[in-house]
Short mmCIF file of the C-alpha atoms (twelve columns), coordinates in Angstrom:
data_MODEL
# 
_entry.id   MODEL 
# 
loop_
_atom_site.group_PDB 
_atom_site.id 
_atom_site.type_symbol 
_atom_site.label_atom_id 
_atom_site.label_alt_id 
_atom_site.label_comp_id 
_atom_site.label_asym_id 
_atom_site.label_seq_id 
_atom_site.Cartn_x 
_atom_site.Cartn_y 
_atom_site.Cartn_z 
_atom_site.pdbx_PDB_model_num 
ATOM 1   C CA . MET A 1   0.000   0.000   0.000   1 
ATOM 2   C CA . HIS A 2   1.777   3.118   -1.241  1 
ATOM 3   C CA . ASP A 3   -0.536  5.891   -0.094  1 
ATOM 4   C CA . ILE A 4   -4.111  6.747   0.787   1 
ATOM 5   C CA . ALA A 5   -5.803  7.478   -2.530  1 
ATOM 6   C CA . TYR A 6   -8.824  9.154   -0.944  1 
ATOM 7   C CA . LEU A 7   -11.113 9.181   2.061   1 
ATOM 8   C CA . GLU A 8   -14.794 8.717   1.290   1 
ATOM 9   C CA . PHE A 9   -17.265 10.438  3.607   1 
ATOM 10  C CA . SER A 10  -20.842 9.189   3.759   1 
ATOM 11  C CA . ALA A 11  -22.946 12.311  4.302   1 
ATOM 12  C CA . THR A 12  -26.502 12.922  5.403   1 
ATOM 13  C CA . ASP A 13  -26.514 16.479  4.037   1 
ATOM 14  C CA . HIS A 14  -24.273 16.482  0.974   1 
ATOM 15  C CA . GLY A 15  -24.197 20.244  0.460   1 
ATOM 16  C CA . SER A 16  -23.311 21.152  4.032   1 
ATOM 17  C CA . VAL A 17  -20.426 18.661  4.193   1 
ATOM 18  C CA . VAL A 18  -18.976 19.872  0.880   1 
ATOM 19  C CA . ASP A 19  -19.387 23.453  2.084   1 
ATOM 20  C CA . TYR A 20  -17.562 22.679  5.346   1 
ATOM 21  C CA . PHE A 21  -14.533 21.348  3.495   1 
ATOM 22  C CA . THR A 22  -14.462 24.018  0.780   1 
ATOM 23  C CA . ARG A 23  -15.543 27.198  2.563   1 
ATOM 24  C CA . SER A 24  -13.959 26.477  5.945   1 
ATOM 25  C CA . PHE A 25  -10.944 24.270  5.209   1 
ATOM 26  C CA . GLY A 26  -10.116 25.538  1.725   1 
ATOM 27  C CA . PHE A 27  -10.559 22.358  -0.300  1 
ATOM 28  C CA . THR A 28  -11.290 22.774  -4.011  1 
ATOM 29  C CA . GLU A 29  -14.056 20.895  -5.808  1 
ATOM 30  C CA . ALA A 30  -12.361 18.862  -8.552  1 
ATOM 31  C CA . ALA A 31  -15.146 16.660  -9.941  1 
ATOM 32  C CA . PHE A 32  -18.647 15.384  -9.294  1 
ATOM 33  C CA . CYS A 33  -20.976 12.603  -10.386 1 
ATOM 34  C CA . GLU A 34  -24.721 12.110  -10.186 1 
ATOM 35  C CA . GLU A 35  -26.159 8.594   -10.260 1 
ATOM 36  C CA . PRO A 36  -29.589 7.216   -9.304  1 
ATOM 37  C CA . HIS A 37  -28.245 5.609   -6.109  1 
ATOM 38  C CA . ARG A 38  -25.609 8.161   -5.072  1 
ATOM 39  C CA . SER A 39  -24.134 11.600  -5.601  1 
ATOM 40  C CA . SER A 40  -20.403 12.204  -5.090  1 
ATOM 41  C CA . THR A 41  -18.130 15.234  -5.023  1 
ATOM 42  C CA . LEU A 42  -14.340 14.949  -5.189  1 
ATOM 43  C CA . LEU A 43  -12.426 17.567  -3.171  1 
ATOM 44  C CA . ARG A 44  -8.693  18.231  -3.184  1 
ATOM 45  C CA . GLN A 45  -6.077  20.194  -1.302  1 
ATOM 46  C CA . GLY A 46  -2.367  19.435  -1.396  1 
ATOM 47  C CA . ASP A 47  -2.054  15.642  -1.585  1 
ATOM 48  C CA . VAL A 48  -5.370  15.049  0.211   1 
ATOM 49  C CA . ARG A 49  -8.407  13.767  -1.707  1 
ATOM 50  C CA . ILE A 50  -11.837 13.568  -0.111  1 
ATOM 51  C CA . VAL A 51  -14.931 12.074  -1.744  1 
ATOM 52  C CA . VAL A 52  -18.249 13.174  -0.228  1 
ATOM 53  C CA . THR A 53  -21.071 10.770  -1.085  1 
ATOM 54  C CA . SER A 54  -24.777 10.771  -0.253  1 
ATOM 55  C CA . GLY A 55  -27.914 9.033   -1.517  1 
ATOM 56  C CA . PRO A 56  -29.517 5.583   -1.198  1 
ATOM 57  C CA . ALA A 57  -26.146 3.776   -1.412  1 
ATOM 58  C CA . THR A 58  -25.078 5.401   1.882   1 
ATOM 59  C CA . GLU A 59  -28.264 4.801   3.883   1 
ATOM 60  C CA . THR A 60  -27.155 1.580   5.615   1 
ATOM 61  C CA . TYR A 61  -23.874 3.104   6.786   1 
ATOM 62  C CA . LEU A 62  -25.499 6.358   7.892   1 
ATOM 63  C CA . ALA A 63  -28.239 4.575   9.840   1 
ATOM 64  C CA . ALA A 64  -25.634 2.598   11.785  1 
ATOM 65  C CA . HIS A 65  -22.896 5.193   12.269  1 
ATOM 66  C CA . GLY A 66  -24.003 8.634   11.145  1 
ATOM 67  C CA . ASP A 67  -21.785 10.878  9.019   1 
ATOM 68  C CA . GLY A 68  -18.223 9.614   8.812   1 
ATOM 69  C CA . VAL A 69  -15.403 7.993   6.878   1 
ATOM 70  C CA . SER A 70  -16.805 4.894   5.181   1 
ATOM 71  C CA . ASP A 71  -13.902 4.108   2.804   1 
ATOM 72  C CA . VAL A 72  -10.135 4.502   3.194   1 
ATOM 73  C CA . ALA A 73  -8.877  3.826   -0.340  1 
ATOM 74  C CA . PHE A 74  -5.308  2.664   -0.971  1 
ATOM 75  C CA . PHE A 75  -3.025  3.184   -3.944  1 
ATOM 76  C CA . CYS A 76  -1.223  -0.056  -4.823  1 
ATOM 77  C CA . THR A 77  0.762   -1.350  -7.788  1 
ATOM 78  C CA . ASP A 78  -0.619  -4.914  -8.047  1 
ATOM 79  C CA . ILE A 79  -4.328  -5.043  -7.255  1 
ATOM 80  C CA . PRO A 80  -4.870  -8.820  -7.867  1 
ATOM 81  C CA . ALA A 81  -1.984  -9.716  -5.549  1 
ATOM 82  C CA . ALA A 82  -3.180  -7.205  -2.938  1 
ATOM 83  C CA . LEU A 83  -6.705  -8.637  -3.035  1 
ATOM 84  C CA . GLU A 84  -5.401  -12.171 -2.647  1 
ATOM 85  C CA . ARG A 85  -3.201  -11.255 0.301   1 
ATOM 86  C CA . ALA A 86  -5.941  -9.338  2.112   1 
ATOM 87  C CA . GLU A 87  -8.503  -12.110 1.624   1 
ATOM 88  C CA . ALA A 88  -6.028  -14.659 2.959   1 
ATOM 89  C CA . ALA A 89  -5.775  -12.511 6.106   1 
ATOM 90  C CA . GLY A 90  -9.543  -12.509 6.554   1 
ATOM 91  C CA . ALA A 91  -10.767 -9.518  4.544   1 
ATOM 92  C CA . ARG A 92  -14.092 -9.966  2.759   1 
ATOM 93  C CA . ARG A 93  -14.427 -9.026  -0.917  1 
ATOM 94  C CA . LEU A 94  -17.133 -6.336  -1.167  1 
ATOM 95  C CA . GLY A 95  -16.660 -5.510  -4.836  1 
ATOM 96  C CA . PRO A 96  -14.198 -6.005  -7.711  1 
ATOM 97  C CA . THR A 97  -11.514 -3.916  -5.955  1 
ATOM 98  C CA . MET A 98  -13.132 -3.349  -2.549  1 
ATOM 99  C CA . LEU A 99  -12.362 -5.078  0.760   1 
ATOM 100 C CA . SER A 100 -13.688 -5.010  4.307   1 
ATOM 101 C CA . GLY A 101 -11.579 -3.214  6.917   1 
ATOM 102 C CA . PHE A 102 -12.184 -2.281  10.564  1 
ATOM 103 C CA . GLY A 103 -15.819 -2.110  11.634  1 
ATOM 104 C CA . ASP A 104 -17.944 -1.171  8.621   1 
ATOM 105 C CA . VAL A 105 -15.159 0.865   7.004   1 
ATOM 106 C CA . ARG A 106 -14.035 -0.563  3.666   1 
ATOM 107 C CA . HIS A 107 -10.878 -0.283  1.556   1 
ATOM 108 C CA . THR A 108 -11.007 0.320   -2.197  1 
ATOM 109 C CA . LEU A 109 -7.781  -0.474  -4.049  1 
ATOM 110 C CA . VAL A 110 -6.706  2.028   -6.700  1 
ATOM 111 C CA . GLN A 111 -4.084  1.207   -9.320  1 
ATOM 112 C CA . ARG A 112 -0.856  3.172   -9.175  1 
ATOM 113 C CA . SER A 113 2.200   2.828   -11.373 1 
ATOM 114 C CA . PRO A 114 5.353   4.911   -11.899 1 
ATOM 115 C CA . GLU A 115 3.512   6.617   -14.763 1 
ATOM 116 C CA . THR A 116 0.544   7.657   -12.580 1 
ATOM 117 C CA . ASP A 117 0.200   11.425  -12.550 1 
ATOM 118 C CA . ALA A 118 -1.022  13.574  -9.692  1 
ATOM 119 C CA . ASN A 119 -4.525  14.016  -11.139 1 
ATOM 120 C CA . THR A 120 -5.532  10.367  -10.979 1 
ATOM 121 C CA . GLY A 121 -6.943  8.553   -7.992  1 
ATOM 122 C CA . TYR A 122 -10.639 9.159   -8.593  1 
ATOM 123 C CA . PRO A 123 -12.821 6.180   -7.654  1 
ATOM 124 C CA . ASP A 124 -13.103 4.430   -11.027 1 
ATOM 125 C CA . ASP A 125 -16.561 2.996   -10.368 1 
ATOM 126 C CA . ARG A 126 -18.324 6.261   -11.195 1 
ATOM 127 C CA . ALA A 127 -18.718 8.596   -14.182 1 
ATOM 128 C CA . TRP A 128 -16.886 11.711  -13.037 1 
ATOM 129 C CA . VAL A 129 -17.402 15.129  -14.572 1 
ATOM 130 C CA . ALA A 130 -14.666 17.694  -14.007 1 
ATOM 131 C CA . SER A 131 -15.841 20.745  -12.081 1 
ATOM 132 C CA . ALA A 132 -15.452 24.205  -13.572 1 
ATOM 133 C CA . ALA A 133 -12.143 25.771  -12.616 1 
ATOM 134 C CA . ARG A 134 -12.590 28.323  -9.856  1 
ATOM 135 C CA . PRO A 135 -10.103 30.256  -7.748  1 
ATOM 136 C CA . GLY A 136 -9.644  28.524  -4.402  1 
ATOM 137 C CA . PRO A 137 -10.647 30.289  -1.188  1 
ATOM 138 C CA . ALA A 138 -8.124  32.172  0.884   1 
ATOM 139 C CA . THR A 139 -7.621  29.121  3.095   1 
ATOM 140 C CA . GLU A 140 -6.389  26.899  0.274   1 
ATOM 141 C CA . GLY A 141 -2.781  25.795  0.622   1 
ATOM 142 C CA . PHE A 142 -2.571  25.283  4.395   1 
ATOM 143 C CA . ILE A 143 -3.169  21.516  4.260   1 
ATOM 144 C CA . ARG A 144 -0.323  19.561  2.664   1 
ATOM 145 C CA . GLU A 145 -1.134  15.898  3.192   1 
ATOM 146 C CA . LEU A 146 -2.811  13.350  5.425   1 
ATOM 147 C CA . ASP A 147 -0.503  12.793  8.394   1 
ATOM 148 C CA . HIS A 148 -2.384  9.879   9.983   1 
ATOM 149 C CA . LEU A 149 -5.779  8.430   10.813  1 
ATOM 150 C CA . ALA A 150 -6.852  7.787   14.411  1 
ATOM 151 C CA . ILE A 151 -8.917  4.581   14.473  1 
ATOM 152 C CA . LEU A 152 -10.814 3.478   17.585  1 
ATOM 153 C CA . VAL A 153 -11.671 -0.185  18.114  1 
ATOM 154 C CA . PRO A 154 -13.509 -2.009  20.933  1 
ATOM 155 C CA . HIS A 155 -11.624 -3.388  23.928  1 
ATOM 156 C CA . GLY A 156 -9.970  -6.716  23.194  1 
ATOM 157 C CA . THR A 157 -9.701  -6.197  19.417  1 
ATOM 158 C CA . LEU A 158 -6.540  -4.068  19.161  1 
ATOM 159 C CA . GLN A 159 -4.092  -6.915  18.596  1 
ATOM 160 C CA . ASP A 160 -6.331  -8.682  16.069  1 
ATOM 161 C CA . THR A 161 -6.822  -5.419  14.147  1 
ATOM 162 C CA . VAL A 162 -3.083  -4.781  14.054  1 
ATOM 163 C CA . HIS A 163 -2.372  -8.335  12.867  1 
ATOM 164 C CA . PHE A 164 -5.047  -7.953  10.175  1 
ATOM 165 C CA . TYR A 165 -3.284  -4.900  8.707   1 
ATOM 166 C CA . GLU A 166 0.141   -6.472  9.082   1 
ATOM 167 C CA . ASN A 167 -0.822  -9.708  7.331   1 
ATOM 168 C CA . GLY A 168 -3.405  -8.370  4.901   1 
ATOM 169 C CA . PHE A 169 -2.040  -4.965  3.898   1 
ATOM 170 C CA . ASP A 170 1.690   -5.143  4.714   1 
ATOM 171 C CA . LEU A 171 1.580   -2.372  7.321   1 
ATOM 172 C CA . LYS A 172 4.274   -2.675  9.994   1 
ATOM 173 C CA . GLN A 173 4.117   -1.896  13.694  1 
ATOM 174 C CA . TYR A 174 5.801   1.447   14.227  1 
ATOM 175 C CA . SER A 175 5.223   2.204   17.917  1 
ATOM 176 C CA . SER A 176 2.944   1.406   20.846  1 
ATOM 177 C CA . GLU A 177 1.877   3.259   23.973  1 
ATOM 178 C CA . TYR A 178 -0.333  2.764   27.014  1 
ATOM 179 C CA . VAL A 179 -1.756  6.070   28.217  1 
ATOM 180 C CA . GLU A 180 -3.307  6.601   31.657  1 
ATOM 181 C CA . VAL A 181 -5.438  9.683   32.271  1 
ATOM 182 C CA . GLY A 182 -6.719  9.757   35.820  1 
ATOM 183 C CA . ALA A 183 -8.987  6.736   36.225  1 
ATOM 184 C CA . GLN A 184 -9.136  6.165   32.454  1 
ATOM 185 C CA . ALA A 185 -6.641  4.397   30.206  1 
ATOM 186 C CA . MET A 186 -6.179  3.424   26.584  1 
ATOM 187 C CA . ASP A 187 -3.793  1.248   24.629  1 
ATOM 188 C CA . SER A 188 -2.538  2.175   21.159  1 
ATOM 189 C CA . ILE A 189 -0.406  0.714   18.381  1 
ATOM 190 C CA . VAL A 190 0.720   2.641   15.308  1 
ATOM 191 C CA . VAL A 191 1.040   0.761   12.013  1 
ATOM 192 C CA . ARG A 192 2.614   2.277   8.918   1 
ATOM 193 C CA . SER A 193 3.286   1.369   5.291   1 
ATOM 194 C CA . GLY A 194 6.817   0.961   3.963   1 
ATOM 195 C CA . SER A 195 6.392   4.221   2.050   1 
ATOM 196 C CA . GLY A 196 5.485   6.051   5.273   1 
ATOM 197 C CA . LYS A 197 2.398   7.456   3.547   1 
ATOM 198 C CA . VAL A 198 -0.182  5.258   5.289   1 
ATOM 199 C CA . THR A 199 -0.233  5.643   9.089   1 
ATOM 200 C CA . PHE A 200 -2.966  4.275   11.346  1 
ATOM 201 C CA . THR A 201 -2.978  5.039   15.067  1 
ATOM 202 C CA . ILE A 202 -5.203  2.226   16.368  1 
ATOM 203 C CA . ILE A 203 -6.591  2.712   19.877  1 
ATOM 204 C CA . GLU A 204 -8.679  0.602   22.245  1 
ATOM 205 C CA . PRO A 205 -9.999  1.502   25.705  1 
ATOM 206 C CA . ASP A 206 -8.867  -0.369  28.816  1 
ATOM 207 C CA . ALA A 207 -12.134 -1.931  29.972  1 
ATOM 208 C CA . THR A 208 -10.735 -2.494  33.465  1 
ATOM 209 C CA . ARG A 209 -10.612 1.279   34.014  1 
ATOM 210 C CA . GLN A 210 -13.222 4.019   34.105  1 
ATOM 211 C CA . THR A 211 -14.988 4.679   30.793  1 
ATOM 212 C CA . GLY A 212 -13.844 7.730   28.844  1 
ATOM 213 C CA . GLN A 213 -13.803 9.412   25.445  1 
ATOM 214 C CA . VAL A 214 -12.808 6.258   23.539  1 
ATOM 215 C CA . ASP A 215 -15.759 4.352   25.001  1 
ATOM 216 C CA . GLY A 216 -17.997 7.330   24.208  1 
ATOM 217 C CA . PHE A 217 -16.966 7.333   20.557  1 
ATOM 218 C CA . LEU A 218 -17.445 3.578   20.207  1 
ATOM 219 C CA . SER A 219 -20.936 3.874   21.701  1 
ATOM 220 C CA . ARG A 220 -22.055 6.833   19.570  1 
ATOM 221 C CA . ASN A 221 -20.462 5.338   16.441  1 
ATOM 222 C CA . ALA A 222 -21.894 1.856   17.113  1 
ATOM 223 C CA . GLY A 223 -18.485 0.237   16.835  1 
ATOM 224 C CA . ALA A 224 -15.038 0.772   15.354  1 
ATOM 225 C CA . GLY A 225 -14.385 3.732   13.082  1 
ATOM 226 C CA . VAL A 226 -12.203 6.667   12.132  1 
ATOM 227 C CA . GLN A 227 -12.251 9.101   15.047  1 
ATOM 228 C CA . HIS A 228 -10.232 11.747  13.235  1 
ATOM 229 C CA . PRO A 229 -8.051  12.357  10.172  1 
ATOM 230 C CA . ALA A 230 -4.984  14.456  10.964  1 
ATOM 231 C CA . PHE A 231 -4.005  17.019  8.307   1 
ATOM 232 C CA . LEU A 232 -0.340  18.025  8.110   1 
ATOM 233 C CA . VAL A 233 0.234   21.799  7.870   1 
ATOM 234 C CA . ASP A 234 3.326   24.005  7.809   1 
ATOM 235 C CA . ASP A 235 1.878   26.764  10.007  1 
ATOM 236 C CA . VAL A 236 -0.702  25.512  12.481  1 
ATOM 237 C CA . VAL A 237 -1.074  28.883  14.242  1 
ATOM 238 C CA . GLY A 238 -1.821  30.632  10.944  1 
ATOM 239 C CA . ALA A 239 -4.093  27.817  9.807   1 
ATOM 240 C CA . VAL A 240 -6.125  27.872  13.019  1 
ATOM 241 C CA . ARG A 241 -6.584  31.625  12.794  1 
ATOM 242 C CA . ARG A 242 -7.719  31.470  9.171   1 
ATOM 243 C CA . PHE A 243 -9.956  28.431  9.629   1 
ATOM 244 C CA . ARG A 244 -11.441 29.932  12.781  1 
ATOM 245 C CA . GLU A 245 -12.379 33.065  10.830  1 
ATOM 246 C CA . ARG A 246 -14.187 30.825  8.354   1 
ATOM 247 C CA . GLY A 247 -16.293 29.078  10.966  1 
ATOM 248 C CA . VAL A 248 -14.292 26.022  12.075  1 
ATOM 249 C CA . ARG A 249 -14.803 25.460  15.800  1 
ATOM 250 C CA . PHE A 250 -11.751 24.182  17.664  1 
ATOM 251 C CA . LEU A 251 -11.477 22.731  21.146  1 
ATOM 252 C CA . SER A 252 -10.444 25.171  23.866  1 
ATOM 253 C CA . THR A 253 -7.395  24.657  26.080  1 
ATOM 254 C CA . PRO A 254 -7.194  25.556  29.803  1 
ATOM 255 C CA . ASP A 255 -4.916  28.496  30.555  1 
ATOM 256 C CA . ALA A 256 -3.118  26.352  33.143  1 
ATOM 257 C CA . TYR A 257 -1.834  24.173  30.280  1 
ATOM 258 C CA . TYR A 258 0.344   27.044  29.010  1 
ATOM 259 C CA . GLN A 259 1.673   27.889  32.458  1 
ATOM 260 C CA . ALA A 260 3.516   24.563  32.497  1 
ATOM 261 C CA . LEU A 261 4.259   24.286  28.771  1 
ATOM 262 C CA . THR A 262 7.851   25.581  28.637  1 
ATOM 263 C CA . GLU A 263 8.854   23.405  31.570  1 
ATOM 264 C CA . ARG A 264 7.322   20.343  29.920  1 
ATOM 265 C CA . VAL A 265 8.462   20.699  26.283  1 
ATOM 266 C CA . GLY A 266 11.353  23.185  26.393  1 
ATOM 267 C CA . HIS A 267 12.102  25.914  23.856  1 
ATOM 268 C CA . LEU A 268 9.742   26.389  20.905  1 
ATOM 269 C CA . GLN A 269 10.100  28.595  17.837  1 
ATOM 270 C CA . GLU A 270 6.528   29.780  18.368  1 
ATOM 271 C CA . THR A 271 5.585   32.124  21.233  1 
ATOM 272 C CA . ILE A 272 3.484   30.944  24.156  1 
ATOM 273 C CA . GLU A 273 1.197   33.915  23.471  1 
ATOM 274 C CA . ASP A 274 0.453   32.712  19.929  1 
ATOM 275 C CA . LEU A 275 -0.184  29.175  21.138  1 
ATOM 276 C CA . ARG A 276 -2.461  30.400  23.924  1 
ATOM 277 C CA . ASP A 277 -4.370  32.674  21.523  1 
ATOM 278 C CA . THR A 278 -5.079  29.772  19.162  1 
ATOM 279 C CA . ASN A 279 -5.375  27.008  21.821  1 
ATOM 280 C CA . VAL A 280 -2.632  25.059  20.010  1 
ATOM 281 C CA . LEU A 281 -1.012  22.196  21.942  1 
ATOM 282 C CA . ALA A 282 2.666   21.208  21.942  1 
ATOM 283 C CA . ASP A 283 4.443   17.932  22.658  1 
ATOM 284 C CA . ARG A 284 8.051   16.754  22.373  1 
ATOM 285 C CA . ASP A 285 9.719   13.410  21.749  1 
ATOM 286 C CA . GLU A 286 13.347  12.379  21.211  1 
ATOM 287 C CA . TRP A 287 13.321  13.659  17.601  1 
ATOM 288 C CA . GLY A 288 11.771  17.094  18.088  1 
ATOM 289 C CA . TYR A 289 8.423   18.659  18.852  1 
ATOM 290 C CA . LEU A 290 5.000   18.953  17.271  1 
ATOM 291 C CA . LEU A 291 2.078   21.359  17.440  1 
ATOM 292 C CA . GLN A 292 -1.519  20.190  17.126  1 
ATOM 293 C CA . LEU A 293 -5.131  21.169  17.646  1 
ATOM 294 C CA . PHE A 294 -8.449  19.349  17.268  1 
ATOM 295 C CA . THR A 295 -11.739 20.636  15.948  1 
ATOM 296 C CA . GLU A 296 -15.093 20.094  17.555  1 
ATOM 297 C CA . SER A 297 -17.141 17.471  15.738  1 
ATOM 298 C CA . PRO A 298 -19.432 19.167  13.198  1 
ATOM 299 C CA . TYR A 299 -21.702 16.107  13.085  1 
ATOM 300 C CA . GLU A 300 -24.885 15.327  14.992  1 
ATOM 301 C CA . ARG A 301 -23.545 12.183  16.696  1 
ATOM 302 C CA . ASN A 302 -20.416 13.997  17.906  1 
ATOM 303 C CA . THR A 303 -18.139 11.308  16.531  1 
ATOM 304 C CA . LEU A 304 -15.790 12.325  13.717  1 
ATOM 305 C CA . PHE A 305 -13.590 15.400  14.102  1 
ATOM 306 C CA . PHE A 306 -10.337 16.686  12.570  1 
ATOM 307 C CA . GLU A 307 -6.783  17.445  13.667  1 
ATOM 308 C CA . LEU A 308 -4.250  19.939  12.388  1 
ATOM 309 C CA . ILE A 309 -0.652  18.938  13.078  1 
ATOM 310 C CA . GLN A 310 2.676   20.675  12.417  1 
ATOM 311 C CA . ARG A 311 5.885   18.727  12.911  1 
ATOM 312 C CA . HIS A 312 9.261   20.114  13.955  1 
ATOM 313 C CA . GLY A 313 11.052  16.770  13.735  1 
ATOM 314 C CA . ALA A 314 8.743   14.913  16.140  1 
ATOM 315 C CA . GLN A 315 7.613   11.477  15.007  1 
ATOM 316 C CA . GLY A 316 5.000   10.844  17.701  1 
ATOM 317 C CA . PHE A 317 1.338   11.807  17.872  1 
ATOM 318 C CA . GLY A 318 1.068   14.030  20.935  1 
ATOM 319 C CA . ALA A 319 0.264   11.407  23.571  1 
ATOM 320 C CA . GLY A 320 1.868   13.661  26.194  1 
ATOM 321 C CA . ASN A 321 -0.879  16.196  25.607  1 
ATOM 322 C CA . ILE A 322 -3.574  13.822  26.847  1 
ATOM 323 C CA . LYS A 323 -2.023  13.705  30.304  1 
ATOM 324 C CA . ALA A 324 -0.974  17.381  30.259  1 
ATOM 325 C CA . LEU A 325 -4.518  18.527  29.452  1 
ATOM 326 C CA . TYR A 326 -5.967  16.364  32.215  1 
ATOM 327 C CA . GLU A 327 -3.479  17.735  34.752  1 
ATOM 328 C CA . SER A 328 -4.099  21.343  33.690  1 
ATOM 329 C CA . VAL A 329 -7.855  20.908  34.165  1 
ATOM 330 C CA . GLU A 330 -7.219  19.477  37.612  1 
ATOM 331 C CA . ARG A 331 -4.951  22.434  38.515  1 
ATOM 332 C CA . GLU A 332 -7.639  24.907  37.467  1 
ATOM 333 C CA . ARG A 333 -10.226 23.044  39.515  1 
ATOM 334 C CA . GLY A 334 -7.894  23.033  42.519  1 
ATOM 335 C CA . SER A 335 -7.247  26.769  42.257  1 
ATOM 336 C CA . GLY A 336 -10.951 27.519  41.892  1 
ATOM 337 C CA . ALA A 337 -10.456 28.959  38.371  1 
# 
């Protein structure tokens, strides 16, 4: 698996989802198709492709899970061999080039060769019509590529899910971490393709501890699913300010978090004032540091949301921020703030 060809979103309200990505996040509409059983719009920014689909073909998924990522499509060079390998690992064939994945999320395989140009990668099972060329909004150009996908799975299924992607899709274990947050805890394993372009952070709750946000997602989503795609940006502070102006709602960060930030992560190129103003979080590992911020979920079930991430050498995913945020909330409670 070379790369993620596209993410397909099943949408209850097609127009509002397309508008959210284009008006707020700066994606450009590249193509569309209208069929009796579905309508799809292809959106692009940087190396990220998103397909928004609605209509009768999406009703089963939407009834079970609500709006969300229903297909994570992979570029690969040998589709027959990839299908055979995945089926041998337990994947079910759902179509000529489509396989089952985690939960009800599927994987469509898209052909890629050295001659493939940057404009290919459309799902080839629909009759696409190129959209009229239009200048992109002022936000276009902040998002470069898809950094990773955070995937939540029920307790007791983490290892089986990891083995499925190792054996069926040739993803390799990259790192693992057990995170405790007060009385809650979660276990995670990161798997990644040899190209480094496909990264899944797979997380399960620890059922022996108090229920938390992972359990909440799994309940509202009725099972495993993509909790959030993380978009890589070069300037997260600037991106947050621009996206915020265009209506994206981000999570807030307690002021106490920034009081301890320099002590926890050391020197940063960015000022604490800019990070506090935008609610951006920072974390450091042995390779460097990263900056990140999460949106609120724009969907009725409060499941799927989005992350912006900027890397200054760091190769992790900000696990230190989970504990730091919890501790900062506790400090504010203790001080009566």
